Amino acid sequence: MMAGLIVLKPGVDWTATGGLFDWTLEFLIARISDRQAAAHLQEIVDNNLGSLWIDDLPAAAKQEVVNHWREGLVAAGERQLPDTEHKTDVIRHLQELVEATYTAGFVAPNDLA
């Protein structure tokens, strides 16, 4: 299975197994309010495109994606991903994606006030 790549900004990206990459996008598809952005994510999953460039999304959708990852990704992984001997590593890997959103300079909604 191919690996998946999420590019948050040039030089700040996250790679995962194809399965975890798809799961990470599916986590968003169910939650994001911009249905066009959700359709774009679904297309990436359905066609095994294997990469998401955050900059391809409209600004509001981009911020929403980052917010959902920060607020719920790790907890959802702990709840939904199978309990294997790799689970701890997988959860740590999801945490790295969340940390990368800070490295990439995405602000929290509260910081905009």
PDB file of C-alpha atoms in Angstrom:
ATOM      1  CA  MET A   1       0.000   0.000   0.000  1.00  0.00           C
ATOM      2  CA  MET A   2       1.203   3.471  -0.849  1.00  0.00           C
ATOM      3  CA  ALA A   3       2.155   5.983   1.777  1.00  0.00           C
ATOM      4  CA  GLY A   4       0.192   9.190   2.117  1.00  0.00           C
ATOM      5  CA  LEU A   5       1.575  12.702   2.361  1.00  0.00           C
ATOM      6  CA  ILE A   6      -0.006  15.783   3.921  1.00  0.00           C
ATOM      7  CA  VAL A   7       1.786  19.027   3.106  1.00  0.00           C
ATOM      8  CA  LEU A   8       0.962  21.756   5.632  1.00  0.00           C
ATOM      9  CA  LYS A   9       3.369  24.206   4.019  1.00  0.00           C
ATOM     10  CA  PRO A  10       6.574  23.808   2.017  1.00  0.00           C
ATOM     11  CA  GLY A  11       9.046  22.066   4.314  1.00  0.00           C
ATOM     12  CA  VAL A  12       6.382  21.038   6.848  1.00  0.00           C
ATOM     13  CA  ASP A  13       4.709  17.763   5.945  1.00  0.00           C
ATOM     14  CA  TRP A  14       3.546  14.488   7.433  1.00  0.00           C
ATOM     15  CA  THR A  15       3.686  11.040   5.912  1.00  0.00           C
ATOM     16  CA  ALA A  16       1.750   7.979   6.979  1.00  0.00           C
ATOM     17  CA  THR A  17       0.804   4.553   5.716  1.00  0.00           C
ATOM     18  CA  GLY A  18      -1.947   4.638   3.114  1.00  0.00           C
ATOM     19  CA  GLY A  19      -4.457   3.308   5.638  1.00  0.00           C
ATOM     20  CA  LEU A  20      -3.681   5.897   8.295  1.00  0.00           C
ATOM     21  CA  PHE A  21      -3.594   8.672   5.694  1.00  0.00           C
ATOM     22  CA  ASP A  22      -7.081   7.665   4.471  1.00  0.00           C
ATOM     23  CA  TRP A  23      -8.360   7.412   8.044  1.00  0.00           C
ATOM     24  CA  THR A  24      -7.005  10.900   8.813  1.00  0.00           C
ATOM     25  CA  LEU A  25      -8.866  12.344   5.805  1.00  0.00           C
ATOM     26  CA  GLU A  26     -12.039  10.365   6.559  1.00  0.00           C
ATOM     27  CA  PHE A  27     -11.943  11.842  10.066  1.00  0.00           C
ATOM     28  CA  LEU A  28     -12.216  15.266   8.397  1.00  0.00           C
ATOM     29  CA  ILE A  29     -14.759  14.347   5.714  1.00  0.00           C
ATOM     30  CA  ALA A  30     -17.336  13.505   8.380  1.00  0.00           C
ATOM     31  CA  ARG A  31     -16.802  16.791  10.240  1.00  0.00           C
ATOM     32  CA  ILE A  32     -15.899  19.576   7.835  1.00  0.00           C
ATOM     33  CA  SER A  33     -18.675  22.037   6.995  1.00  0.00           C
ATOM     34  CA  ASP A  34     -17.293  23.046   3.565  1.00  0.00           C
ATOM     35  CA  ARG A  35     -18.869  20.297   1.477  1.00  0.00           C
ATOM     36  CA  GLN A  36     -16.740  21.116  -1.570  1.00  0.00           C
ATOM     37  CA  ALA A  37     -13.584  20.708   0.505  1.00  0.00           C
ATOM     38  CA  ALA A  38     -15.029  17.471   1.929  1.00  0.00           C
ATOM     39  CA  ALA A  39     -15.667  16.244  -1.632  1.00  0.00           C
ATOM     40  CA  HIS A  40     -12.046  17.066  -2.527  1.00  0.00           C
ATOM     41  CA  LEU A  41     -10.839  14.982   0.451  1.00  0.00           C
ATOM     42  CA  GLN A  42     -13.197  12.131  -0.501  1.00  0.00           C
ATOM     43  CA  GLU A  43     -11.810  12.197  -4.042  1.00  0.00           C
ATOM     44  CA  ILE A  44      -8.254  11.840  -2.679  1.00  0.00           C
ATOM     45  CA  VAL A  45      -9.345   8.789  -0.634  1.00  0.00           C
ATOM     46  CA  ASP A  46     -11.472   7.213  -3.383  1.00  0.00           C
ATOM     47  CA  ASN A  47      -8.767   7.526  -6.037  1.00  0.00           C
ATOM     48  CA  ASN A  48      -5.819   6.634  -3.773  1.00  0.00           C
ATOM     49  CA  LEU A  49      -4.184   9.937  -4.711  1.00  0.00           C
ATOM     50  CA  GLY A  50      -1.985   9.690  -1.630  1.00  0.00           C
ATOM     51  CA  SER A  51      -1.401  13.369  -0.975  1.00  0.00           C
ATOM     52  CA  LEU A  52      -3.157  16.408   0.407  1.00  0.00           C
ATOM     53  CA  TRP A  53      -1.760  19.899   0.012  1.00  0.00           C
ATOM     54  CA  ILE A  54      -3.529  22.002   2.612  1.00  0.00           C
ATOM     55  CA  ASP A  55      -3.059  25.051   0.369  1.00  0.00           C
ATOM     56  CA  ASP A  56      -5.419  23.452  -2.172  1.00  0.00           C
ATOM     57  CA  LEU A  57      -8.278  24.160   0.254  1.00  0.00           C
ATOM     58  CA  PRO A  58     -10.018  27.520   0.715  1.00  0.00           C
ATOM     59  CA  ALA A  59      -8.742  29.514   3.714  1.00  0.00           C
ATOM     60  CA  ALA A  60     -11.780  28.832   5.913  1.00  0.00           C
ATOM     61  CA  ALA A  61     -11.717  25.091   5.163  1.00  0.00           C
ATOM     62  CA  LYS A  62      -7.964  25.003   5.796  1.00  0.00           C
ATOM     63  CA  GLN A  63      -8.469  26.522   9.242  1.00  0.00           C
ATOM     64  CA  GLU A  64     -11.355  24.135   9.949  1.00  0.00           C
ATOM     65  CA  VAL A  65      -9.196  21.131   9.011  1.00  0.00           C
ATOM     66  CA  VAL A  66      -6.449  22.292  11.371  1.00  0.00           C
ATOM     67  CA  ASN A  67      -8.973  22.949  14.170  1.00  0.00           C
ATOM     68  CA  HIS A  68     -10.538  19.463  13.807  1.00  0.00           C
ATOM     69  CA  TRP A  69      -7.126  17.829  13.876  1.00  0.00           C
ATOM     70  CA  ARG A  70      -6.102  19.798  16.953  1.00  0.00           C
ATOM     71  CA  GLU A  71      -9.365  19.257  18.811  1.00  0.00           C
ATOM     72  CA  GLY A  72     -10.224  15.668  18.027  1.00  0.00           C
ATOM     73  CA  LEU A  73      -7.807  13.657  15.896  1.00  0.00           C
ATOM     74  CA  VAL A  74      -5.774  11.996  18.643  1.00  0.00           C
ATOM     75  CA  ALA A  75      -8.840  11.211  20.779  1.00  0.00           C
ATOM     76  CA  ALA A  76     -10.657   9.761  17.755  1.00  0.00           C
ATOM     77  CA  GLY A  77      -7.606   7.626  16.980  1.00  0.00           C
ATOM     78  CA  GLU A  78      -7.573   6.312  20.516  1.00  0.00           C
ATOM     79  CA  ARG A  79     -11.276   5.444  20.241  1.00  0.00           C
ATOM     80  CA  GLN A  80     -11.499   4.119  16.686  1.00  0.00           C
ATOM     81  CA  LEU A  81      -8.209   2.617  15.605  1.00  0.00           C
ATOM     82  CA  PRO A  82      -7.685  -1.100  16.226  1.00  0.00           C
ATOM     83  CA  ASP A  83      -5.875  -2.151  19.395  1.00  0.00           C
ATOM     84  CA  THR A  84      -2.672  -3.610  17.981  1.00  0.00           C
ATOM     85  CA  GLU A  85       0.869  -3.598  19.287  1.00  0.00           C
ATOM     86  CA  HIS A  86       1.427  -0.603  16.974  1.00  0.00           C
ATOM     87  CA  LYS A  87      -1.370   1.529  18.377  1.00  0.00           C
ATOM     88  CA  THR A  88       0.830   3.595  20.709  1.00  0.00           C
ATOM     89  CA  ASP A  89       3.119   4.450  17.794  1.00  0.00           C
ATOM     90  CA  VAL A  90       0.163   5.272  15.563  1.00  0.00           C
ATOM     91  CA  ILE A  91      -1.338   7.620  18.169  1.00  0.00           C
ATOM     92  CA  ARG A  92       2.071   9.276  18.611  1.00  0.00           C
ATOM     93  CA  HIS A  93       2.216   9.677  14.824  1.00  0.00           C
ATOM     94  CA  LEU A  94      -1.202  11.414  14.813  1.00  0.00           C
ATOM     95  CA  GLN A  95       0.102  13.676  17.568  1.00  0.00           C
ATOM     96  CA  GLU A  96       3.004  14.588  15.265  1.00  0.00           C
ATOM     97  CA  LEU A  97       0.513  15.761  12.635  1.00  0.00           C
ATOM     98  CA  VAL A  98      -1.189  17.957  15.235  1.00  0.00           C
ATOM     99  CA  GLU A  99       2.202  19.350  16.303  1.00  0.00           C
ATOM    100  CA  ALA A 100       3.071  20.035  12.651  1.00  0.00           C
ATOM    101  CA  THR A 101       0.045  22.345  12.379  1.00  0.00           C
ATOM    102  CA  TYR A 102       1.737  24.554  14.982  1.00  0.00           C
ATOM    103  CA  THR A 103       5.137  24.272  13.271  1.00  0.00           C
ATOM    104  CA  ALA A 104       3.461  25.351  10.018  1.00  0.00           C
ATOM    105  CA  GLY A 105       2.199  28.470  11.780  1.00  0.00           C
ATOM    106  CA  PHE A 106      -1.545  27.868  11.743  1.00  0.00           C
ATOM    107  CA  VAL A 107      -3.139  30.034  14.428  1.00  0.00           C
ATOM    108  CA  ALA A 108      -5.824  28.949  16.846  1.00  0.00           C
ATOM    109  CA  PRO A 109      -9.230  30.638  16.296  1.00  0.00           C
ATOM    110  CA  ASN A 110      -8.854  32.289  19.712  1.00  0.00           C
ATOM    111  CA  ASP A 111      -5.630  33.936  18.529  1.00  0.00           C
ATOM    112  CA  LEU A 112      -7.531  35.777  15.795  1.00  0.00           C
ATOM    113  CA  ALA A 113      -9.557  37.846  18.245  1.00  0.00           C
TER     114      ALA A 113
END
